[in-house]
Coordinates of C-alpha atoms in Angstrom, one line a residue:
Chain W
M161 CA 92.7 18.7 112.7
T162 CA 95.8 17.7 114.7
P163 CA 99.0 19.8 114.3
Q164 CA 100.4 16.9 112.4
Q165 CA 97.5 16.8 110.0
I166 CA 97.8 20.6 109.5
I167 CA 101.5 20.3 108.7
E168 CA 100.8 17.5 106.2
G169 CA 97.9 19.4 104.7
I170 CA 100.2 22.4 104.1
H171 CA 102.8 20.1 102.5
Q172 CA 100.2 18.8 100.2
G173 CA 99.0 22.3 99.2
K174 CA 95.7 22.2 101.0
L175 CA 94.4 25.8 101.5
R176 CA 92.1 24.6 104.3
A177 CA 95.1 23.4 106.3
L178 CA 96.8 26.7 105.9
A179 CA 93.7 28.7 106.9
K180 CA 93.3 26.4 110.0
A181 CA 97.0 27.0 111.0
I182 CA 96.5 30.8 110.7
T183 CA 93.4 30.5 112.8
L184 CA 95.5 28.8 115.6
I185 CA 98.0 31.6 115.3
E186 CA 95.3 34.2 115.7
S187 CA 93.6 32.5 118.6
Q188 CA 94.0 33.8 122.2
R189 CA 93.7 30.4 123.8
P190 CA 96.9 29.1 125.3
E191 CA 96.4 25.5 123.9
D192 CA 95.9 26.9 120.4
Q193 CA 99.0 29.1 120.7
Q194 CA 101.0 26.0 121.8
R195 CA 99.8 24.1 118.7
A196 CA 100.5 27.1 116.5
A197 CA 104.1 27.3 117.9
A198 CA 104.6 23.6 117.2
I199 CA 103.4 23.9 113.6
L200 CA 105.5 26.9 113.0
E201 CA 108.6 25.3 114.4
E202 CA 108.1 22.3 112.2
L203 CA 107.6 24.4 109.0
L204 CA 110.3 26.9 109.6
P205 CA 112.9 25.2 107.4
R206 CA 110.5 25.5 104.5
T207 CA 110.2 29.3 104.9
G208 CA 112.2 32.1 103.3
R209 CA 111.6 31.5 99.7
S210 CA 109.0 34.2 98.9
L211 CA 109.4 37.8 98.1
R212 CA 107.8 39.8 101.0
I213 CA 106.2 43.1 100.0
G214 CA 104.7 45.7 102.3
I215 CA 102.2 48.1 100.9
S216 CA 100.9 51.3 102.5
G217 CA 99.3 54.6 101.4
V218 CA 96.8 57.2 102.6
P219 CA 93.1 56.3 102.5
G220 CA 91.9 56.8 98.9
A221 CA 95.3 56.1 97.4
G222 CA 93.7 53.0 95.9
K223 CA 95.5 50.2 97.8
S224 CA 93.0 47.4 97.3
T225 CA 92.5 48.3 93.6
F226 CA 96.3 48.2 93.2
I227 CA 96.7 44.9 95.1
E228 CA 94.0 43.4 92.9
A229 CA 95.5 44.6 89.7
F230 CA 99.1 43.7 90.7
G231 CA 98.0 40.4 92.1
M232 CA 96.2 39.4 88.9
Y233 CA 99.3 40.5 86.9
L234 CA 101.5 38.2 89.1
L235 CA 99.1 35.3 88.6
Q236 CA 99.4 35.7 84.9
Q237 CA 103.1 35.4 85.3
G238 CA 102.6 32.0 87.0
K239 CA 103.2 33.3 90.5
K240 CA 101.2 32.3 93.6
V241 CA 100.2 35.3 95.7
A242 CA 99.1 35.7 99.3
V243 CA 97.7 38.9 100.7
L244 CA 97.8 39.6 104.4
A245 CA 97.1 42.7 106.4
V246 CA 98.1 44.6 109.6
D247 CA 95.3 46.8 110.8
P248 CA 95.6 47.7 114.5
S249 CA 92.3 49.6 114.2
S250 CA 90.3 46.5 113.2
Q251 CA 89.3 45.8 116.8
I252 CA 87.8 49.3 117.2
S253 CA 86.4 50.0 113.8
G254 CA 84.8 46.6 113.4
G255 CA 85.6 46.5 109.7
S256 CA 89.2 45.4 109.2
I257 CA 91.0 45.9 106.0
L258 CA 90.6 43.0 103.6
G259 CA 87.8 41.9 105.8
D260 CA 85.5 42.7 103.0
K261 CA 86.2 40.1 100.3
T262 CA 84.4 42.0 97.7
R263 CA 87.2 44.6 97.8
M264 CA 89.3 42.2 95.8
E265 CA 86.6 40.3 94.0
L266 CA 88.7 39.0 91.1
L267 CA 91.7 38.0 93.1
S268 CA 89.7 36.3 95.8
R269 CA 88.2 33.9 93.2
E270 CA 91.6 32.7 92.0
T271 CA 92.9 29.4 93.2
N272 CA 96.5 30.6 93.3
A273 CA 95.7 33.5 95.4
F274 CA 95.0 33.6 99.2
I275 CA 93.5 36.6 101.0
R276 CA 93.4 36.9 104.7
P277 CA 92.0 39.9 106.6
S278 CA 93.9 41.5 109.4
P279 CA 94.0 39.6 112.7
S280 CA 92.6 41.5 115.7
G281 CA 94.5 42.1 118.8
D282 CA 94.8 44.5 121.7
T283 CA 98.2 45.9 120.7
L284 CA 99.8 46.7 117.4
G285 CA 102.6 44.4 118.5
G286 CA 100.2 41.5 118.9
V287 CA 98.5 42.1 115.5
A288 CA 101.8 42.4 113.8
R289 CA 103.3 39.3 115.3
K290 CA 100.3 37.3 114.2
T291 CA 100.6 38.6 110.6
R292 CA 104.3 37.9 110.6
E293 CA 103.8 34.3 111.7
S294 CA 101.0 33.9 109.2
M295 CA 103.4 35.1 106.5
L296 CA 105.9 32.4 107.4
L297 CA 103.1 29.8 107.1
C298 CA 102.2 31.2 103.7
E299 CA 105.8 30.8 102.7
A300 CA 106.0 27.2 103.8
Y301 CA 102.8 26.6 101.8
G302 CA 104.6 27.8 98.7
F303 CA 103.4 31.3 97.8
D304 CA 105.9 33.1 95.6
V305 CA 104.9 36.6 96.6
I306 CA 103.4 37.7 99.9
I307 CA 101.8 41.2 100.1
V308 CA 101.3 42.7 103.5
E309 CA 98.9 45.6 103.4
T310 CA 98.5 48.3 106.1
V311 CA 96.2 51.2 106.6
G312 CA 98.9 53.3 108.1
V313 CA 97.4 53.7 111.6
G314 CA 99.9 54.7 114.3
Q315 CA 103.2 52.8 113.9
S316 CA 101.8 50.1 111.7
E317 CA 104.0 51.0 108.7
T318 CA 107.1 50.6 110.8
A319 CA 105.8 47.2 112.0
V320 CA 105.1 46.1 108.4
A321 CA 108.4 47.4 107.1
A322 CA 110.1 45.4 109.8
M323 CA 108.7 42.1 108.3
V324 CA 109.1 42.6 104.6
D325 CA 111.9 42.7 102.0
F326 CA 110.5 45.7 100.2
F327 CA 108.2 48.5 101.5
L328 CA 106.1 50.1 98.8
L329 CA 104.3 53.4 99.3
L330 CA 101.3 54.4 97.2
Q331 CA 100.7 58.1 96.7
L332 CA 97.9 60.1 95.1
P333 CA 98.7 62.4 92.2
N334 CA 98.5 65.5 94.3
A335 CA 101.3 68.1 94.1
G336 CA 102.4 71.0 96.2
D337 CA 100.3 71.9 99.2
E338 CA 97.8 69.0 98.5
L339 CA 100.7 66.6 98.7
Q340 CA 101.2 67.4 102.3
G341 CA 100.2 64.4 104.2
I342 CA 103.0 62.0 103.8
K343 CA 103.2 60.7 107.4
K344 CA 106.3 61.4 109.3
G345 CA 109.0 58.8 108.8
V346 CA 107.0 56.9 106.2
M347 CA 108.8 58.2 103.1
E348 CA 112.0 57.3 104.8
I349 CA 111.2 53.6 105.2
A350 CA 109.9 53.3 101.6
D351 CA 112.0 51.2 99.2
G352 CA 109.8 52.4 96.3
I353 CA 107.1 54.9 95.7
L354 CA 104.1 54.7 93.3
I355 CA 102.0 57.6 92.2
N356 CA 98.7 55.8 91.6
K357 CA 95.7 57.1 89.5
A358 CA 98.2 58.5 87.0
D359 CA 95.7 58.3 84.2
G360 CA 93.6 60.7 82.0
D361 CA 93.5 64.3 83.3
N362 CA 95.5 63.3 86.4
R363 CA 98.6 62.5 84.4
P364 CA 100.3 65.9 84.4
R365 CA 99.6 66.3 88.2
A366 CA 101.0 62.8 88.8
E367 CA 104.1 63.7 86.9
L368 CA 104.6 66.9 88.9
A369 CA 104.0 65.0 92.2
G370 CA 106.5 62.3 91.1
R371 CA 109.2 65.0 90.5
Q372 CA 108.5 66.6 93.8
I373 CA 108.9 63.4 95.7
E374 CA 112.0 62.6 93.7
N375 CA 113.5 65.9 94.8
A376 CA 112.6 65.3 98.4
L377 CA 114.1 61.8 98.3
H378 CA 117.2 63.3 96.7
I379 CA 118.3 65.2 99.8
M380 CA 117.8 62.3 102.2
K381 CA 120.5 59.7 102.9
P382 CA 119.6 56.5 101.0
K383 CA 119.0 53.4 103.1
S384 CA 121.5 51.5 101.0
A385 CA 124.3 52.8 98.8
N386 CA 123.2 50.2 96.3
W387 CA 119.6 51.3 96.0
Q388 CA 118.1 54.6 94.9
V389 CA 114.4 54.7 95.8
P390 CA 112.5 54.8 92.5
V391 CA 109.3 56.7 91.9
H392 CA 106.9 55.2 89.3
L393 CA 103.6 56.3 87.9
V394 CA 100.9 53.7 87.7
S395 CA 97.1 53.3 87.2
A396 CA 95.7 50.4 89.1
L397 CA 92.3 51.0 87.7
K398 CA 93.6 50.8 84.1
K399 CA 96.0 48.1 85.0
E400 CA 98.9 50.2 83.7
G401 CA 102.4 49.9 85.1
M402 CA 102.2 46.5 86.8
G403 CA 105.1 45.2 84.7
T404 CA 107.2 48.1 85.8
V405 CA 106.4 47.5 89.4
W406 CA 107.4 43.8 89.2
Q407 CA 110.6 44.7 87.3
M408 CA 111.5 47.2 90.1
L409 CA 111.0 44.4 92.7
E410 CA 113.1 42.0 90.7
T411 CA 115.9 44.5 90.2
Y412 CA 115.8 45.2 93.9
R413 CA 116.0 41.5 94.8
E414 CA 118.9 41.0 92.4
A415 CA 120.9 44.1 93.5
M416 CA 120.4 43.4 97.2
S417 CA 121.1 39.7 96.9
E418 CA 124.4 40.4 95.0
T419 CA 125.7 42.4 97.9
G420 CA 124.3 40.1 100.6
E421 CA 122.1 42.9 101.9
F422 CA 118.9 40.9 101.1
E423 CA 119.7 38.0 103.5
E424 CA 121.4 40.4 106.0
K425 CA 118.2 42.4 106.2
R426 CA 116.1 39.3 107.0
R427 CA 118.6 38.1 109.7
R428 CA 118.5 41.6 111.3
Q429 CA 114.7 41.7 111.1
A430 CA 114.4 38.4 112.8
V431 CA 116.6 39.4 115.7
D432 CA 115.0 42.9 116.0
W433 CA 111.6 41.1 116.0
M434 CA 112.7 38.9 118.9
W435 CA 113.8 42.0 120.9
S436 CA 110.7 43.9 120.3
T437 CA 108.7 40.9 121.4
V438 CA 110.7 40.7 124.6
M439 CA 110.4 44.5 125.3
E440 CA 106.7 44.5 124.6
S441 CA 106.1 41.6 126.9
L442 CA 108.2 43.3 129.7
K443 CA 106.2 46.5 129.1
Y444 CA 103.0 44.6 129.4
S445 CA 104.0 42.9 132.6
F446 CA 105.0 46.2 134.0
H447 CA 101.8 48.0 133.1
H448 CA 99.7 45.2 134.4
H449 CA 101.5 44.7 137.7
P450 CA 98.8 45.5 140.3
K451 CA 101.0 47.7 142.5
V452 CA 102.5 49.6 139.5
A453 CA 99.1 50.1 138.0
A454 CA 97.7 51.5 141.2
L455 CA 100.6 53.9 141.5
L456 CA 100.6 55.0 137.9
P457 CA 97.9 57.7 137.5
Q458 CA 99.1 59.7 140.4
I459 CA 102.8 59.4 139.5
Q460 CA 102.2 60.3 135.8
Q461 CA 100.3 63.4 136.8
S462 CA 103.0 64.6 139.2
V463 CA 105.6 64.1 136.4
A464 CA 103.4 66.0 133.9
E465 CA 103.0 68.9 136.4
G466 CA 106.7 69.1 137.2
V467 CA 106.4 68.1 140.8
T468 CA 108.5 65.0 140.4
T469 CA 111.3 64.5 138.0
P470 CA 110.9 61.7 135.4
G471 CA 114.0 60.0 136.9
M472 CA 112.7 59.9 140.4
A473 CA 109.3 58.7 139.2
A474 CA 110.8 55.9 137.1
K475 CA 112.9 54.9 140.1
R476 CA 109.8 54.6 142.4
L477 CA 107.9 52.6 139.7
L478 CA 110.8 50.2 139.2
E479 CA 111.3 49.7 142.9
T480 CA 107.6 48.9 143.2
F481 CA 107.8 46.5 140.3
K482 CA 110.9 44.7 141.5
R483 CA 109.8 44.5 145.2
H484 CA 106.5 42.7 144.7
Chain X
M271 CA 129.5 71.2 150.1
T272 CA 126.3 69.7 151.6
P273 CA 123.2 69.4 149.4
Q274 CA 121.7 72.3 151.4
Q275 CA 124.8 74.5 150.8
I276 CA 124.6 73.7 147.1
I277 CA 120.9 74.6 146.9
E278 CA 121.6 77.9 148.7
G279 CA 124.5 78.6 146.4
I280 CA 122.3 78.1 143.4
H281 CA 119.7 80.4 144.9
Q282 CA 122.4 83.0 145.4
G283 CA 123.7 82.7 141.8
K284 CA 127.0 81.0 142.6
L285 CA 128.3 79.2 139.5
R286 CA 130.5 77.0 141.6
A287 CA 127.4 75.6 143.4
L288 CA 125.8 74.8 140.0
A289 CA 128.9 73.2 138.7
K290 CA 129.1 71.1 141.9
A291 CA 125.5 70.0 141.6
I292 CA 126.0 68.9 138.0
T293 CA 129.1 67.0 139.0
L294 CA 126.9 65.0 141.5
I295 CA 124.4 64.3 138.7
E296 CA 127.2 63.0 136.5
S297 CA 128.7 60.8 139.2
Q298 CA 128.3 57.1 139.2
R299 CA 128.5 56.8 143.0
P300 CA 125.2 55.9 144.6
E301 CA 125.6 58.4 147.5
D302 CA 126.3 61.2 145.0
Q303 CA 123.2 60.2 143.0
Q304 CA 121.1 60.3 146.1
R305 CA 122.4 63.8 146.9
A306 CA 121.8 64.9 143.3
A307 CA 118.2 63.6 143.5
A308 CA 117.6 65.5 146.7
I309 CA 118.9 68.7 145.2
L310 CA 116.9 68.3 142.0
E311 CA 113.7 67.6 143.9
E312 CA 114.2 70.7 146.0
L313 CA 114.9 72.9 143.0
L314 CA 112.2 71.5 140.7
P315 CA 109.6 74.3 141.5
R316 CA 112.1 76.9 140.2
T317 CA 112.5 75.2 136.8
G318 CA 110.6 75.6 133.6
R319 CA 111.3 79.3 132.9
S320 CA 114.0 79.1 130.2
L321 CA 113.7 78.5 126.5
R322 CA 115.3 75.1 125.8
I323 CA 116.9 74.8 122.3
G324 CA 118.5 71.7 120.8
I325 CA 121.1 72.1 118.1
S326 CA 122.4 69.5 115.7
G327 CA 124.1 69.3 112.3
V328 CA 126.6 67.3 110.4
P329 CA 130.3 67.6 111.3
G330 CA 131.6 70.8 109.6
A331 CA 128.2 72.5 109.7
G332 CA 129.8 75.0 112.1
K333 CA 127.9 74.1 115.3
S334 CA 130.3 75.6 117.8
T335 CA 130.9 78.8 115.7
F336 CA 127.2 79.2 115.5
I337 CA 126.6 78.6 119.2
E338 CA 129.4 81.1 120.1
A339 CA 127.9 83.8 117.7
F340 CA 124.4 83.2 118.8
G341 CA 125.3 83.0 122.5
M342 CA 127.2 86.3 122.2
Y343 CA 124.1 87.8 120.5
L344 CA 121.9 86.6 123.3
L345 CA 124.2 88.1 126.0
Q346 CA 124.0 91.4 124.2
Q347 CA 120.2 91.2 124.5
G348 CA 120.7 90.8 128.3
K349 CA 120.0 87.1 128.4
K350 CA 121.9 84.5 130.4
V351 CA 123.0 81.5 128.4
A352 CA 123.9 77.9 129.3
V353 CA 125.4 75.5 126.8
L354 CA 125.2 71.7 127.5
A355 CA 125.8 68.7 125.2
V356 CA 124.8 65.2 124.5
D357 CA 127.6 63.2 123.0
P358 CA 127.3 59.4 123.4
S359 CA 130.6 59.0 121.7
S360 CA 132.5 61.0 124.3
Q361 CA 133.5 57.9 126.2
I362 CA 135.0 56.2 123.2
S363 CA 136.6 59.1 121.3
G364 CA 138.1 60.6 124.5
G365 CA 137.4 64.2 123.3
S366 CA 133.8 65.0 124.0
I367 CA 132.1 68.0 122.3
L368 CA 132.4 71.2 124.2
G369 CA 135.2 69.5 126.1
D370 CA 137.6 71.8 124.5
K371 CA 136.8 75.2 125.9
T372 CA 138.8 77.0 123.3
R373 CA 136.1 76.0 120.8
M374 CA 133.9 78.8 122.3
E375 CA 136.6 81.1 123.5
L376 CA 134.6 84.3 123.7
L377 CA 131.5 82.8 125.2
S378 CA 133.4 80.8 127.8
R379 CA 135.0 84.0 129.2
E380 CA 131.6 85.7 129.8
T381 CA 130.1 85.7 133.3
N382 CA 126.5 85.3 132.1
A383 CA 127.4 82.2 130.1
F384 CA 127.9 78.7 131.3
I385 CA 129.4 75.9 129.2
R386 CA 129.5 72.3 130.2
P387 CA 130.9 69.5 128.2
S388 CA 128.9 66.3 127.5
P389 CA 128.7 63.9 130.4
S390 CA 130.1 60.5 129.8
G391 CA 128.1 57.3 130.2
D392 CA 127.8 53.8 128.9
T393 CA 124.5 54.3 127.2
L394 CA 122.9 57.2 125.2
G395 CA 120.0 57.0 127.7
G396 CA 122.4 57.6 130.6
V397 CA 124.2 60.5 128.9
A398 CA 120.9 62.1 127.9
R399 CA 119.4 61.7 131.4
K400 CA 122.4 63.5 133.0
T401 CA 122.1 66.3 130.5
R402 CA 118.4 66.7 131.0
E403 CA 118.8 66.9 134.7
S404 CA 121.7 69.4 134.4
M405 CA 119.4 71.4 132.2
L406 CA 116.8 71.6 135.0
L407 CA 119.5 72.7 137.4
C408 CA 120.6 75.5 134.9
E409 CA 117.0 76.6 134.8
A410 CA 116.7 76.8 138.5
Y411 CA 119.9 78.8 138.6
G412 CA 118.2 81.4 136.3
F413 CA 119.5 80.9 132.8
D414 CA 117.1 82.4 130.2
V415 CA 118.2 80.3 127.3
I416 CA 119.6 76.7 127.4
I417 CA 121.3 75.3 124.3
V418 CA 121.8 71.6 124.1
E419 CA 124.2 70.6 121.4
T420 CA 124.6 67.1 119.9
V421 CA 127.0 65.7 117.4
G422 CA 124.3 63.5 115.9
V423 CA 125.7 60.1 116.7
G424 CA 123.1 57.3 116.6
Q425 CA 119.8 58.3 118.1
S426 CA 121.2 61.3 120.0
E427 CA 119.1 63.9 118.0
T428 CA 116.0 62.1 119.1
A429 CA 117.1 62.2 122.7
V430 CA 117.9 65.9 122.5
A431 CA 114.6 66.7 120.7
A432 CA 112.8 64.9 123.5
M433 CA 114.2 67.4 126.1
V434 CA 113.9 70.8 124.3
D435 CA 111.2 73.2 123.2
F436 CA 112.8 73.8 119.8
F437 CA 115.1 71.6 117.8
L438 CA 117.3 73.5 115.4
L439 CA 119.1 71.8 112.5
L440 CA 122.2 73.4 110.9
Q441 CA 122.9 72.5 107.3
L442 CA 125.8 73.3 105.0
P443 CA 125.2 75.3 101.8
N444 CA 125.3 72.2 99.6
A445 CA 122.7 71.5 97.0
G446 CA 121.6 68.5 95.0
D447 CA 123.7 65.4 95.3
E448 CA 126.0 67.1 97.8
L449 CA 123.1 67.7 100.1
Q450 CA 122.5 64.1 100.5
G451 CA 123.4 63.3 104.0
I452 CA 120.5 64.6 106.1
K453 CA 120.2 61.7 108.5
K454 CA 117.0 59.7 108.4
G455 CA 114.3 61.2 110.5
V456 CA 116.3 64.2 111.5
M457 CA 114.6 66.7 109.2
E458 CA 111.3 65.5 110.5
I459 CA 112.1 66.4 114.1
A460 CA 113.5 69.8 113.3
D461 CA 111.4 72.9 114.3
G462 CA 113.7 75.2 112.2
I463 CA 116.5 74.7 109.8
L464 CA 119.5 77.1 109.2
I465 CA 121.8 77.0 106.2
N466 CA 125.0 78.2 107.8
K467 CA 128.0 79.6 106.0
A468 CA 125.7 81.5 103.6
D469 CA 128.3 84.2 102.9
G470 CA 130.5 85.3 100.0
D471 CA 130.7 82.8 97.1
N472 CA 128.6 80.4 99.1
R473 CA 125.5 82.6 99.0
P474 CA 123.9 81.3 95.8
R475 CA 124.5 77.7 96.7
A476 CA 123.0 78.4 100.2
E477 CA 119.9 79.9 98.6
L478 CA 119.5 76.9 96.3
A479 CA 119.9 74.5 99.2
G480 CA 117.4 76.5 101.2
R481 CA 114.8 76.2 98.4
Q482 CA 115.4 72.5 98.1
I483 CA 114.9 71.9 101.8
E484 CA 111.8 74.0 101.8
N485 CA 110.4 71.9 98.9
A486 CA 111.2 68.7 100.8
L487 CA 109.5 70.1 104.0
H488 CA 106.6 71.0 101.9
I489 CA 105.5 67.5 101.2
M490 CA 105.8 66.3 104.7
K491 CA 103.0 66.6 107.3
P492 CA 103.8 69.4 109.7
K493 CA 104.3 68.5 113.4
S494 CA 101.8 71.2 114.4
A495 CA 99.1 72.9 112.3
N496 CA 100.3 76.1 113.8
W497 CA 103.9 76.0 112.8
Q498 CA 105.5 75.8 109.4
V499 CA 109.2 74.9 109.8
P500 CA 111.2 77.9 108.6
V501 CA 114.5 77.7 106.7
H502 CA 116.8 80.6 107.2
L503 CA 120.3 81.5 105.8
V504 CA 122.9 82.6 108.3
S505 CA 126.6 83.1 108.6
A506 CA 127.9 82.3 112.1
L507 CA 131.4 83.3 111.1
K508 CA 130.2 86.8 110.0
K509 CA 127.7 86.9 112.8
E510 CA 124.9 87.4 110.3
G511 CA 121.3 86.4 110.9
M512 CA 121.5 85.9 114.6
G513 CA 118.6 88.4 115.1
T514 CA 116.5 86.4 112.7
V515 CA 117.1 83.2 114.6
W516 CA 116.1 84.7 117.9
Q517 CA 113.0 86.2 116.3
M518 CA 112.1 82.8 114.9
L519 CA 112.4 81.3 118.4
E520 CA 110.3 84.1 119.9
T521 CA 107.6 83.7 117.3
Y522 CA 107.6 80.0 117.9
R523 CA 107.2 80.4 121.7
E524 CA 104.4 82.9 121.3
A525 CA 102.5 80.9 118.7
M526 CA 102.8 77.6 120.6
S527 CA 102.0 79.2 124.0
E528 CA 98.9 80.8 122.6
T529 CA 97.5 77.4 121.6
G530 CA 98.8 75.7 124.8
E531 CA 101.0 73.4 122.7
F532 CA 104.2 74.8 124.4
E533 CA 103.2 73.6 127.9
E534 CA 101.6 70.5 126.5
K535 CA 104.8 69.5 124.8
R536 CA 106.7 69.8 128.0
R537 CA 104.2 67.8 130.0
R538 CA 104.3 65.0 127.3
Q539 CA 108.1 65.1 127.2
A540 CA 108.3 64.6 131.0
V541 CA 106.0 61.6 130.9
D542 CA 107.7 60.1 127.9
W543 CA 111.0 60.6 129.6
M544 CA 109.8 58.7 132.6
W545 CA 108.7 55.8 130.4
S546 CA 111.9 55.6 128.5
T547 CA 113.8 55.6 131.8
V548 CA 111.7 52.7 133.0
M549 CA 112.1 50.8 129.7
E550 CA 115.8 51.3 129.6
S551 CA 116.2 50.1 133.1
L552 CA 114.1 47.0 132.4
K553 CA 116.1 46.3 129.2
Y554 CA 119.3 46.7 131.2
S555 CA 118.1 44.3 133.9
F556 CA 117.2 41.8 131.2
H557 CA 120.5 42.0 129.3
H558 CA 122.5 41.7 132.5
H559 CA 120.5 38.8 134.0
P560 CA 123.1 36.1 134.3
K561 CA 120.9 33.3 132.9
V562 CA 119.6 35.4 130.1
A563 CA 123.1 36.7 129.2
A564 CA 124.3 33.1 129.1
L565 CA 121.5 32.0 126.7
L566 CA 121.6 35.1 124.4
P567 CA 124.4 34.5 121.9
Q568 CA 123.2 31.0 120.9
I569 CA 119.5 32.1 120.8
Q570 CA 120.2 35.2 118.8
Q571 CA 122.1 33.1 116.2
S572 CA 119.4 30.6 115.9
V573 CA 116.9 33.4 115.3
A574 CA 119.2 35.0 112.7
E575 CA 119.6 31.7 110.9
G576 CA 115.9 31.0 110.8
V577 CA 116.1 27.9 113.0
T578 CA 113.9 29.4 115.8
T579 CA 111.1 32.0 115.3
P580 CA 111.6 35.3 117.0
G581 CA 108.4 34.6 119.0
M582 CA 109.6 31.3 120.4
A583 CA 113.0 32.7 121.2
A584 CA 111.5 35.7 123.0
K585 CA 109.3 33.3 125.0
R586 CA 112.3 31.2 126.1
L587 CA 114.2 34.3 127.1
L588 CA 111.3 35.7 129.1
E589 CA 110.7 32.5 130.9
T590 CA 114.4 32.4 131.9
F591 CA 114.2 35.9 133.1
K592 CA 111.0 35.4 135.1
R593 CA 111.9 32.1 136.6
H594 CA 115.2 33.1 138.2

């Protein structure tokens, strides 16, 4: 398919054209990347109309069960749903999240749903960029809701939070000591928290966990004066609470749109994204500069051992980089 | 004074030589910077023997009262104490923290204490680098404890946490809603938390605030498996709890030294510092590249408005930067 055919296919609602465009975005080949850029540029005016939701949670929190249950709920409401993923470990582990279609068996069979596994890449930045651009294509195609899942490896939550409107954190119904394990900084980027598996015997523990998290949130400065991060109890397995989750998202969109924060966040995200792309590329050029790379091991060690100050080491590396 | 005279002066414990060396570090003149680098390189083998403590807290938390009380306590224990600061706002506000000597009247009159206001600079990175290098000079001079204060503007806590062994957060005895105001991410970098002003009528509120903070800490993953962040109640005004604070620091140093984490943290900090210096310099070169600077306003706007993707904008900027 030519770029023009792909663009027309996406206009006409052909899933095959969308899948092909995403394949171009994920490709490492320069000519594919050029075609991907042309397609994206052309479709850009049609983007921006979906609600972008990021979802994370510790392994075992029930992310795929939740996405399936929530996705099916949205389809019932007449929405079109795309599910993407950012998994920087997919290269190493072999099995990327969402790679296994059987994980969301019901959803993957629906015509108004689109599930795409995490792209691979050598850096988190690369993986995240591909997902973000795929998200824009899904928007141009006409999906109403885009869910971006992450396994929470390294800084992947931050990367996902930087591309979505609402970042949702799934927690297990553990309380007290067992609750320990909320990764540093993750609770602070969440716009909403769900205690999943809040069913049967788990219910009282889920309620306790919910109160503890509410208390912790209480002493932290809110991200926006107009939004208090809610904590809700759900059961993805029993399909309970999906309406509450959707209502929370609608309330958020309304409240933030009213104050202009919704659009402002997207504008800021786009500019931040540009800068992190620039900085990542500069870092890459620096690390892969032959003379710098040759100097690095020795200079890093001498800094670690306190023989050279970080300032002097940085100066030497920068001079090497700029000279050659 | 020549660099050699300054080095000898520092060896001989002359405060004037130390002050002169720090002035060279803070200077913008290239020849001063060269001399500062030579002095630092020469003294580097003598550094690393102090305990480095970072202190932050909201305005009104009583940071200077605490540093004075704690500093006087340390002097009584036979320790030598240096107090430095990182205040990126000092340029704008005119009055930098610690600039006003009367703030720590008792401490500033002591011969075994050294107080230096925050250096000025156009970036937080610049201010922080100067303070970090001054800290190394203070170590070479023979101070046992170095306290680095920050007002908590922007990312200054992170910069200070990246140069110290122990990051101490001062809180007011407010509970519940009033407690809101712990800056995002700050509680997560703290190695210890003090509720100051826990005296008289404030005592019950301080106890409640302490419990709330302990609960919040409880559900977050600890930085080290060997250190549970303690919360202590103190009164800097009444000089209560200073022994407890020192004991906490000693316990920390022992526990972390035993597992090797203490030294490992310093090694990692030095290497991270080198990288952030490199990246900051690259960013500076990029922003101040005439062709890039000319292109920036228009390109940033077109990204914010969704006319150009962040990826394409980054590519254009990078090509401009590399071509010229």
